[in-house]
Coordinates of C-alpha atoms in Angstrom, one line a residue:
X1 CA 3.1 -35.4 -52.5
X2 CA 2.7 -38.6 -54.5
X3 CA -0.3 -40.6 -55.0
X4 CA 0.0 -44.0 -52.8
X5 CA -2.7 -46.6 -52.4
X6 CA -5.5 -46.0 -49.8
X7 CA -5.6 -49.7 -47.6
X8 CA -8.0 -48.6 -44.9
X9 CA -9.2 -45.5 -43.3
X10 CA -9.9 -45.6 -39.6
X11 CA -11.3 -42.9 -36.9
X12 CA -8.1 -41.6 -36.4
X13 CA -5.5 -43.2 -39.2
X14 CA -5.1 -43.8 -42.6
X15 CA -2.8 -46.8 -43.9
X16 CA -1.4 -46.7 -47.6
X17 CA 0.5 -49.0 -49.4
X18 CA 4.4 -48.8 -47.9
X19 CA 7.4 -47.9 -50.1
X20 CA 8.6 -51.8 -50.0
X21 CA 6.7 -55.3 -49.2
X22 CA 5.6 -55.8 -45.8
X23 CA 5.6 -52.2 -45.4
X24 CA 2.6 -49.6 -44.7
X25 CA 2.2 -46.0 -43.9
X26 CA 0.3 -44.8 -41.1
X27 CA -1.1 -41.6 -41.5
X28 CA -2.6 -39.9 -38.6
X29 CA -5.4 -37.4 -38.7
X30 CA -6.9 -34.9 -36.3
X31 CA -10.6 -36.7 -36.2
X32 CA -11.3 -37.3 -33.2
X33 CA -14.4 -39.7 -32.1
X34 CA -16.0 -40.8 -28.7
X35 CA -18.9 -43.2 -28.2
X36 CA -18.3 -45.4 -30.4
X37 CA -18.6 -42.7 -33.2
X38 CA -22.0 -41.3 -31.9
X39 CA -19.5 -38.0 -31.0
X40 CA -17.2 -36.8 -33.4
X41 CA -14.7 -33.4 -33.9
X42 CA -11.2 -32.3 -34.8
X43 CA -9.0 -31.6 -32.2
X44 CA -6.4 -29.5 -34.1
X45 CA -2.6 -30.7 -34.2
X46 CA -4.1 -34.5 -32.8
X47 CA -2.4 -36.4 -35.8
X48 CA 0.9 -34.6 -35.3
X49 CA 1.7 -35.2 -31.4
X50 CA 0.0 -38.4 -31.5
X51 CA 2.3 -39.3 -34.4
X52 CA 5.3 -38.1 -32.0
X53 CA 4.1 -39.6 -29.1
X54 CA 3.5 -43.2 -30.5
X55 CA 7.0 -43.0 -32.1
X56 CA 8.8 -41.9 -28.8
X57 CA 6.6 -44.2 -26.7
X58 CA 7.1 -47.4 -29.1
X59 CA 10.7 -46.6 -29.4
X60 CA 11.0 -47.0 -26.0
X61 CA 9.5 -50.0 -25.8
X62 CA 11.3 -51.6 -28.5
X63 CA 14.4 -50.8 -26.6
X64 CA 13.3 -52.7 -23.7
X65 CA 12.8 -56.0 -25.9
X66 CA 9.3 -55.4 -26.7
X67 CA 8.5 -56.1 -30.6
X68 CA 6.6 -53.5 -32.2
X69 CA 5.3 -52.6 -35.6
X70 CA 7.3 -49.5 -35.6
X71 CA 9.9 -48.9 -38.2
X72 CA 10.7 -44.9 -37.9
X73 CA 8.7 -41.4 -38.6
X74 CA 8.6 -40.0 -41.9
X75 CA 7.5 -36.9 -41.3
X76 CA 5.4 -34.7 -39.0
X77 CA 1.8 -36.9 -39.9
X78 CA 3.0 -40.5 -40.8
X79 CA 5.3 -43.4 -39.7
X80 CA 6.5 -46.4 -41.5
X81 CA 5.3 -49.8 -39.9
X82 CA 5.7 -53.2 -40.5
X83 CA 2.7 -54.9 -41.9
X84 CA 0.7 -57.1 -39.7
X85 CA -2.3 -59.3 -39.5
X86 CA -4.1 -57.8 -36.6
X87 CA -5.4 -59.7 -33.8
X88 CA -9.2 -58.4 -33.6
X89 CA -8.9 -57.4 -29.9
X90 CA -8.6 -54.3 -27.6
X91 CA -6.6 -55.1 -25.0
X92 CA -7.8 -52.7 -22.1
X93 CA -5.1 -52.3 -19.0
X94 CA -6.9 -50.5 -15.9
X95 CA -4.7 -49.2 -13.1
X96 CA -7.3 -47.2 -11.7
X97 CA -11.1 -47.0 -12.1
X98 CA -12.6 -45.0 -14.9
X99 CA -14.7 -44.7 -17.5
X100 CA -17.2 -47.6 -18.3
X101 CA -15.0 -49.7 -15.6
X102 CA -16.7 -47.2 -12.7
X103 CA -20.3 -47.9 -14.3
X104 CA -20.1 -51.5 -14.4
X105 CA -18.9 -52.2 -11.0
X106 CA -20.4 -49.1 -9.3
X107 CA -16.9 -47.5 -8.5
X108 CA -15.4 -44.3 -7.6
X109 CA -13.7 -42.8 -10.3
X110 CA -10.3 -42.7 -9.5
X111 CA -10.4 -45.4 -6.9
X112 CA -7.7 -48.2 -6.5
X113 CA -8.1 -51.3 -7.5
X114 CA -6.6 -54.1 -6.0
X115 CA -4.2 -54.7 -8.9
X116 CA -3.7 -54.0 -12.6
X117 CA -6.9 -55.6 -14.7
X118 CA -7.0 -56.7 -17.6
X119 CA -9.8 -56.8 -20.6
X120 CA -10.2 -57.7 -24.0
X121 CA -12.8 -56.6 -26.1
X122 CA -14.2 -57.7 -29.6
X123 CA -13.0 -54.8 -32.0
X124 CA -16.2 -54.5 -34.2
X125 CA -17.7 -50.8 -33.9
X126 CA -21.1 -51.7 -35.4
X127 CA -21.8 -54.2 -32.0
X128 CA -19.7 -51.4 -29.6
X129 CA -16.7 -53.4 -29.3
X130 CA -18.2 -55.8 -26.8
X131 CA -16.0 -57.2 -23.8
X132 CA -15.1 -61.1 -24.2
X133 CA -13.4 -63.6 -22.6
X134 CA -10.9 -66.0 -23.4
X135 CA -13.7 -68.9 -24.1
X136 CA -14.9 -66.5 -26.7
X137 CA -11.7 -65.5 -28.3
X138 CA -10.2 -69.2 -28.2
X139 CA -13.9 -70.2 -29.5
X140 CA -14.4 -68.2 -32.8
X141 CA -10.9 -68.6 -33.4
X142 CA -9.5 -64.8 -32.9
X143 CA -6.3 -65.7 -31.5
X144 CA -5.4 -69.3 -29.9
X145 CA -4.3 -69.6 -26.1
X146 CA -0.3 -69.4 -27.2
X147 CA -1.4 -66.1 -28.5
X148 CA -3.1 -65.1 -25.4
X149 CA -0.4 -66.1 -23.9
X150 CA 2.3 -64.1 -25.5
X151 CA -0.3 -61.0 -25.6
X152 CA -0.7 -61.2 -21.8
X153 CA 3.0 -61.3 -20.9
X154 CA 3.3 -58.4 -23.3
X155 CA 0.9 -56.6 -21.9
X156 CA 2.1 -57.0 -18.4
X157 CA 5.5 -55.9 -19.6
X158 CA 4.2 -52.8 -21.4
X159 CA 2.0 -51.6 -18.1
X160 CA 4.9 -51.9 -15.8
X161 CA 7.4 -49.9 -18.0
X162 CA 4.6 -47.2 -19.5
X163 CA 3.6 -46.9 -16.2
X164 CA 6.9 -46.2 -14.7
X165 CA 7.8 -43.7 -17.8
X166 CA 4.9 -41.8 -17.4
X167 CA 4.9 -41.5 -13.5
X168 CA 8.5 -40.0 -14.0
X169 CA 7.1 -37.2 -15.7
X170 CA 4.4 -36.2 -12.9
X171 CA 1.5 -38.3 -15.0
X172 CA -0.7 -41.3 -13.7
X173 CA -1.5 -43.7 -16.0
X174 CA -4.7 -44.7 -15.5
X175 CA -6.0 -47.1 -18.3
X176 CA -4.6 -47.7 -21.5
X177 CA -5.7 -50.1 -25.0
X178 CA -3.6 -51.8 -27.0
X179 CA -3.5 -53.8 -29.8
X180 CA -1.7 -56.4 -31.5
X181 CA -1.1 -58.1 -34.7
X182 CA 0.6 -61.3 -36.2
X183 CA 4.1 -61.1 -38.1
X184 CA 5.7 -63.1 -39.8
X185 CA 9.9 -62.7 -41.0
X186 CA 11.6 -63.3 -43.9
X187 CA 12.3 -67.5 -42.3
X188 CA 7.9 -67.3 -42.7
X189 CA 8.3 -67.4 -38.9
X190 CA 5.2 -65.9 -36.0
X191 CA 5.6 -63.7 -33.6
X192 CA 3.2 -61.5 -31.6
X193 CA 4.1 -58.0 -31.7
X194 CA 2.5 -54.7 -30.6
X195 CA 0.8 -52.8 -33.5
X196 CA -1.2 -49.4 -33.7
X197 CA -0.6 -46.4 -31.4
X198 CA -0.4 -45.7 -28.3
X199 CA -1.7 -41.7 -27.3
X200 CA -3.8 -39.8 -25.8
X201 CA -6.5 -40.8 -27.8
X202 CA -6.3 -44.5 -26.6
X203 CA -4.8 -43.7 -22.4
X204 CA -6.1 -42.2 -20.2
X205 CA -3.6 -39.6 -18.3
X206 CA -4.3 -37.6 -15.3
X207 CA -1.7 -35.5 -13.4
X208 CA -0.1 -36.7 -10.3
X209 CA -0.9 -33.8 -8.3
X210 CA -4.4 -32.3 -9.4
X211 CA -5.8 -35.3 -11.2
X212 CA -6.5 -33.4 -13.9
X213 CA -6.8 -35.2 -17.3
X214 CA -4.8 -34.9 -20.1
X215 CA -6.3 -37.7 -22.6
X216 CA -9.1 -37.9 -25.1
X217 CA -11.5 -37.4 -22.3
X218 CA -11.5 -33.8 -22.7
X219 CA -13.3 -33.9 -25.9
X220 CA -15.7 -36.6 -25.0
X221 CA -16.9 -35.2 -21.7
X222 CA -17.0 -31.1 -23.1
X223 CA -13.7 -30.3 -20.7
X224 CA -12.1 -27.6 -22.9
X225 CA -8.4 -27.1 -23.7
X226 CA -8.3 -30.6 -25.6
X227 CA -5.0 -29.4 -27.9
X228 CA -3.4 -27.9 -24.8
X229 CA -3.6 -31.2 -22.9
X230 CA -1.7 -33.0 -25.7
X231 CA -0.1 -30.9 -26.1
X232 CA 1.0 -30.9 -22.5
X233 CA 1.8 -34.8 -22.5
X234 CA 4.6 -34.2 -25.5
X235 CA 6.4 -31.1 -23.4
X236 CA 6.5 -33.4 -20.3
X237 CA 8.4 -36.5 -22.7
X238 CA 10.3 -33.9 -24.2
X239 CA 8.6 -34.4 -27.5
X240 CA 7.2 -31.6 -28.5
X241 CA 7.6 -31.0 -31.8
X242 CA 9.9 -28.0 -32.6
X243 CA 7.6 -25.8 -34.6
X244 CA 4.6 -27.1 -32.8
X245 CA 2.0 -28.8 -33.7
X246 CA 1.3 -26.9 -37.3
X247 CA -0.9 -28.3 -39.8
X248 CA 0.4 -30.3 -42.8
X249 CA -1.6 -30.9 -46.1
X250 CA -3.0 -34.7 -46.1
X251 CA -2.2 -37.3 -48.7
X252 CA -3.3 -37.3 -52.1
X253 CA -5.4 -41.4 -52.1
X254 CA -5.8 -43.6 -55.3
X255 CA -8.3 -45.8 -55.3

Protein backbone atom coordinates (compact mmCIF):
# COMPACT_ATOMS: atom_id res chain seq x y z
CA UNK A 1 0.00 0.00 0.00
CA UNK A 2 1.57 3.38 -0.43
CA UNK A 3 2.66 5.87 2.04
CA UNK A 4 0.01 8.97 1.97
CA UNK A 5 0.10 11.88 4.45
CA UNK A 6 -1.59 11.35 7.90
CA UNK A 7 -4.09 14.87 8.23
CA UNK A 8 -5.96 13.86 11.31
CA UNK A 9 -6.82 10.76 13.26
CA UNK A 10 -10.21 10.69 14.95
CA UNK A 11 -12.04 7.94 17.30
CA UNK A 12 -13.24 6.22 14.44
CA UNK A 13 -11.42 7.70 11.07
CA UNK A 14 -8.32 8.51 9.73
CA UNK A 15 -8.10 11.28 6.89
CA UNK A 16 -4.91 11.36 4.46
CA UNK A 17 -3.93 13.54 1.91
CA UNK A 18 -6.33 12.69 -1.31
CA UNK A 19 -4.93 11.56 -4.75
CA UNK A 20 -5.82 15.29 -6.24
CA UNK A 21 -6.50 18.89 -4.54
CA UNK A 22 -9.51 19.24 -2.67
CA UNK A 23 -9.51 15.66 -2.11
CA UNK A 24 -9.05 13.49 1.20
CA UNK A 25 -9.30 9.92 2.13
CA UNK A 26 -11.35 8.67 4.81
CA UNK A 27 -10.24 5.78 6.38
CA UNK A 28 -12.38 4.03 8.81
CA UNK A 29 -11.23 1.93 11.70
CA UNK A 30 -12.92 -0.58 14.07
CA UNK A 31 -12.25 1.65 17.45
CA UNK A 32 -14.97 2.09 18.88
CA UNK A 33 -15.56 4.77 21.88
CA UNK A 34 -18.45 5.77 24.22
CA UNK A 35 -18.46 8.54 26.94
CA UNK A 36 -16.77 10.76 25.50
CA UNK A 37 -13.69 8.37 25.33
CA UNK A 38 -13.92 7.32 29.10
CA UNK A 39 -15.03 3.71 27.20
CA UNK A 40 -13.14 2.38 24.54
CA UNK A 41 -12.99 -1.26 22.34
CA UNK A 42 -12.91 -2.71 18.82
CA UNK A 43 -15.85 -3.88 17.56
CA UNK A 44 -14.44 -6.20 14.75
CA UNK A 45 -15.50 -5.43 10.88
CA UNK A 46 -16.93 -1.64 12.34
CA UNK A 47 -14.70 0.31 9.78
CA UNK A 48 -15.89 -2.01 6.89
CA UNK A 49 -19.86 -1.83 7.13
CA UNK A 50 -19.65 1.60 8.41
CA UNK A 51 -17.68 2.44 5.34
CA UNK A 52 -20.54 0.64 3.25
CA UNK A 53 -23.24 2.00 5.03
CA UNK A 54 -22.19 5.74 4.87
CA UNK A 55 -21.47 5.29 1.10
CA UNK A 56 -24.95 3.64 0.41
CA UNK A 57 -26.69 6.06 2.81
CA UNK A 58 -24.89 9.38 1.41
CA UNK A 59 -25.50 8.10 -2.03
CA UNK A 60 -28.89 8.17 -1.45
CA UNK A 61 -29.01 11.32 -0.30
CA UNK A 62 -27.07 12.91 -2.91
CA UNK A 63 -29.60 11.58 -5.25
CA UNK A 64 -32.29 13.31 -3.59
CA UNK A 65 -30.52 16.80 -4.10
CA UNK A 66 -28.76 16.78 -0.89
CA UNK A 67 -24.86 17.89 -1.27
CA UNK A 68 -22.52 15.71 0.36
CA UNK A 69 -18.83 15.29 0.79
CA UNK A 70 -19.01 11.97 -0.77
CA UNK A 71 -17.15 11.20 -3.99
CA UNK A 72 -17.15 7.13 -4.20
CA UNK A 73 -15.54 3.99 -2.18
CA UNK A 74 -12.17 2.95 -2.83
CA UNK A 75 -12.12 -0.06 -1.32
CA UNK A 76 -13.46 -2.09 1.58
CA UNK A 77 -12.00 0.54 4.52
CA UNK A 78 -11.80 4.03 2.82
CA UNK A 79 -13.80 6.53 0.61
CA UNK A 80 -12.75 9.46 -1.36
CA UNK A 81 -14.37 12.92 -0.08
CA UNK A 82 -14.29 16.27 -1.03
CA UNK A 83 -12.36 18.38 1.31
CA UNK A 84 -14.28 20.66 3.57
CA UNK A 85 -13.91 23.19 6.34
CA UNK A 86 -15.99 21.68 8.92
CA UNK A 87 -18.54 23.52 10.81
CA UNK A 88 -17.66 22.72 14.61
CA UNK A 89 -21.09 21.32 15.42
CA UNK A 90 -23.04 18.03 16.13
CA UNK A 91 -26.14 18.33 14.78
CA UNK A 92 -28.39 15.95 16.97
CA UNK A 93 -31.95 14.88 15.34
CA UNK A 94 -34.28 13.10 18.05
CA UNK A 95 -37.33 11.31 16.82
CA UNK A 96 -37.79 9.48 19.92
CA UNK A 97 -36.41 9.87 23.52
CA UNK A 98 -33.06 8.26 24.30
CA UNK A 99 -29.98 8.49 25.65
CA UNK A 100 -28.95 11.79 27.53
CA UNK A 101 -32.31 13.35 25.96
CA UNK A 102 -34.34 10.79 28.64
CA UNK A 103 -32.02 12.11 31.59
CA UNK A 104 -32.33 15.63 30.94
CA UNK A 105 -36.02 15.92 30.72
CA UNK A 106 -36.89 12.83 32.97
CA UNK A 107 -38.42 10.80 29.94
CA UNK A 108 -39.23 7.33 29.14
CA UNK A 109 -36.92 5.83 26.89
CA UNK A 110 -38.59 5.22 23.82
CA UNK A 111 -41.33 7.76 24.41
CA UNK A 112 -42.80 10.14 21.66
CA UNK A 113 -42.09 13.27 21.45
CA UNK A 114 -44.24 15.78 20.15
CA UNK A 115 -42.15 16.29 16.93
CA UNK A 116 -38.69 15.80 15.57
CA UNK A 117 -36.00 17.98 17.86
CA UNK A 118 -33.35 19.41 17.00
CA UNK A 119 -29.77 20.12 18.86
CA UNK A 120 -26.54 21.32 18.25
CA UNK A 121 -23.69 20.79 20.33
CA UNK A 122 -20.12 22.33 20.53
CA UNK A 123 -17.70 19.51 19.08
CA UNK A 124 -14.81 19.85 21.51
CA UNK A 125 -14.24 16.30 23.38
CA UNK A 126 -12.03 17.80 26.14
CA UNK A 127 -15.33 20.06 27.50
CA UNK A 128 -17.86 16.86 26.41
CA UNK A 129 -19.19 18.33 23.51
CA UNK A 130 -21.52 20.68 25.37
CA UNK A 131 -25.12 21.57 23.89
CA UNK A 132 -25.45 25.38 22.60
CA UNK A 133 -27.68 27.41 21.11
CA UNK A 134 -27.87 29.51 18.21
CA UNK A 135 -26.78 32.82 20.41
CA UNK A 136 -23.72 30.86 21.13
CA UNK A 137 -22.93 29.59 17.78
CA UNK A 138 -23.79 32.99 15.89
CA UNK A 139 -21.76 34.63 19.04
CA UNK A 140 -18.22 33.04 18.80
CA UNK A 141 -18.59 33.03 15.22
CA UNK A 142 -18.94 29.02 14.45
CA UNK A 143 -21.31 29.41 11.70
CA UNK A 144 -23.48 32.71 10.87
CA UNK A 145 -27.39 32.45 10.85
CA UNK A 146 -27.44 31.89 6.74
CA UNK A 147 -25.53 28.84 7.74
CA UNK A 148 -27.84 27.82 10.35
CA UNK A 149 -30.12 28.37 8.06
CA UNK A 150 -29.08 26.17 5.24
CA UNK A 151 -27.90 23.42 7.98
CA UNK A 152 -31.49 23.31 9.40
CA UNK A 153 -33.28 22.91 6.15
CA UNK A 154 -30.78 20.20 5.43
CA UNK A 155 -31.30 18.58 8.39
CA UNK A 156 -35.00 18.52 8.13
CA UNK A 157 -34.65 17.15 4.60
CA UNK A 158 -32.16 14.42 5.72
CA UNK A 159 -34.59 13.20 8.78
CA UNK A 160 -37.58 12.95 6.66
CA UNK A 161 -35.96 10.84 3.82
CA UNK A 162 -33.46 8.60 6.37
CA UNK A 163 -36.29 8.23 8.31
CA UNK A 164 -38.52 6.96 5.63
CA UNK A 165 -35.47 4.61 4.16
CA UNK A 166 -34.90 3.04 7.22
CA UNK A 167 -38.65 2.48 8.32
CA UNK A 168 -38.87 0.55 4.91
CA UNK A 169 -36.53 -1.92 6.07
CA UNK A 170 -38.40 -2.78 9.55
CA UNK A 171 -35.86 -0.16 11.51
CA UNK A 172 -36.86 3.05 13.69
CA UNK A 173 -34.73 5.71 13.59
CA UNK A 174 -34.57 7.05 16.69
CA UNK A 175 -31.84 9.77 16.85
CA UNK A 176 -29.19 10.48 14.63
CA UNK A 177 -25.81 13.27 14.45
CA UNK A 178 -24.65 14.93 11.70
CA UNK A 179 -22.19 17.14 10.67
CA UNK A 180 -21.35 19.59 8.17
CA UNK A 181 -18.65 21.48 6.54
CA UNK A 182 -18.08 24.51 4.19
CA UNK A 183 -17.17 24.02 0.34
CA UNK A 184 -16.15 26.00 -1.79
CA UNK A 185 -16.09 25.17 -6.12
CA UNK A 186 -13.78 25.79 -8.60
CA UNK A 187 -16.00 29.62 -9.27
CA UNK A 188 -14.50 30.10 -5.16
CA UNK A 189 -18.20 29.76 -4.45
CA UNK A 190 -19.96 28.42 -0.59
CA UNK A 191 -22.15 25.99 -0.09
CA UNK A 192 -23.13 23.99 3.00
CA UNK A 193 -22.91 20.40 2.48
CA UNK A 194 -23.14 17.29 4.65
CA UNK A 195 -19.72 15.89 5.66
CA UNK A 196 -18.57 12.78 7.88
CA UNK A 197 -20.57 9.53 8.21
CA UNK A 198 -23.51 8.59 8.91
CA UNK A 199 -23.69 4.67 10.85
CA UNK A 200 -24.30 2.99 13.49
CA UNK A 201 -21.86 4.45 15.45
CA UNK A 202 -23.44 8.00 15.19
CA UNK A 203 -27.84 6.68 14.93
CA UNK A 204 -29.42 5.13 16.94
CA UNK A 205 -31.56 2.11 15.30
CA UNK A 206 -33.96 -0.03 17.04
CA UNK A 207 -36.26 -2.60 15.29
CA UNK A 208 -39.82 -1.90 14.47
CA UNK A 209 -41.14 -4.90 16.12
CA UNK A 210 -39.01 -5.75 19.26
CA UNK A 211 -37.21 -2.49 19.86
CA UNK A 212 -34.22 -4.07 19.95
CA UNK A 213 -31.18 -1.97 19.17
CA UNK A 214 -28.94 -2.27 16.43
CA UNK A 215 -26.49 0.96 16.90
CA UNK A 216 -23.39 1.69 18.92
CA UNK A 217 -25.41 1.27 22.02
CA UNK A 218 -24.56 -2.22 22.25
CA UNK A 219 -21.08 -1.65 23.14
CA UNK A 220 -21.59 1.25 25.36
CA UNK A 221 -24.33 -0.20 27.58
CA UNK A 222 -22.41 -4.19 27.68
CA UNK A 223 -25.51 -5.63 25.27
CA UNK A 224 -23.44 -8.28 23.44
CA UNK A 225 -23.63 -9.15 19.69
CA UNK A 226 -22.24 -5.55 18.70
CA UNK A 227 -20.82 -6.95 15.13
CA UNK A 228 -23.94 -8.96 14.56
CA UNK A 229 -26.17 -5.81 14.97
CA UNK A 230 -24.14 -4.02 12.14
CA UNK A 231 -23.92 -6.23 10.75
CA UNK A 232 -27.70 -6.75 10.67
CA UNK A 233 -28.37 -2.98 9.56
CA UNK A 234 -26.11 -3.72 6.09
CA UNK A 235 -28.24 -7.10 5.29
CA UNK A 236 -31.49 -5.18 5.78
CA UNK A 237 -30.12 -2.16 2.97
CA UNK A 238 -28.81 -4.86 1.06
CA UNK A 239 -25.29 -3.86 1.68
CA UNK A 240 -23.68 -6.37 3.09
CA UNK A 241 -20.54 -6.68 1.86
CA UNK A 242 -20.00 -9.85 -0.31
CA UNK A 243 -17.20 -11.56 1.54
CA UNK A 244 -18.30 -10.09 4.77
CA UNK A 245 -17.00 -8.02 6.88
CA UNK A 246 -13.13 -9.43 6.76
CA UNK A 247 -10.32 -7.56 8.03
CA UNK A 248 -7.98 -5.50 5.77
CA UNK A 249 -4.46 -4.38 6.71
CA UNK A 250 -4.50 -0.43 7.63
CA UNK A 251 -2.57 2.29 5.88
CA UNK A 252 1.00 2.73 6.05
CA UNK A 253 1.11 6.99 7.63
CA UNK A 254 4.05 9.50 6.89
CA UNK A 255 4.45 12.01 9.08
Amino acid sequence: MSRRKQIYEGKAKILFEGPEPGTIIQYFKDDATAFNNKKKGTITGKGVLNNRISEFLMTRLEEMGIPTHFVRRLNMREQLVREVEIIPLEVVVRNVAAGSFCQRFGLQEGASLPRSIIEYCYKNDELGDPMVSEEHITAFGWADTRDLDDIMALTLRINDYLSGLFLGVGIKLVDFKLEFGRHWNEHDEMRIILADEISPDCCRLWDMKTNEKMDKDRFRRDLGKVEEAYQEVARRLGILPESGPRDLRGPETMQ
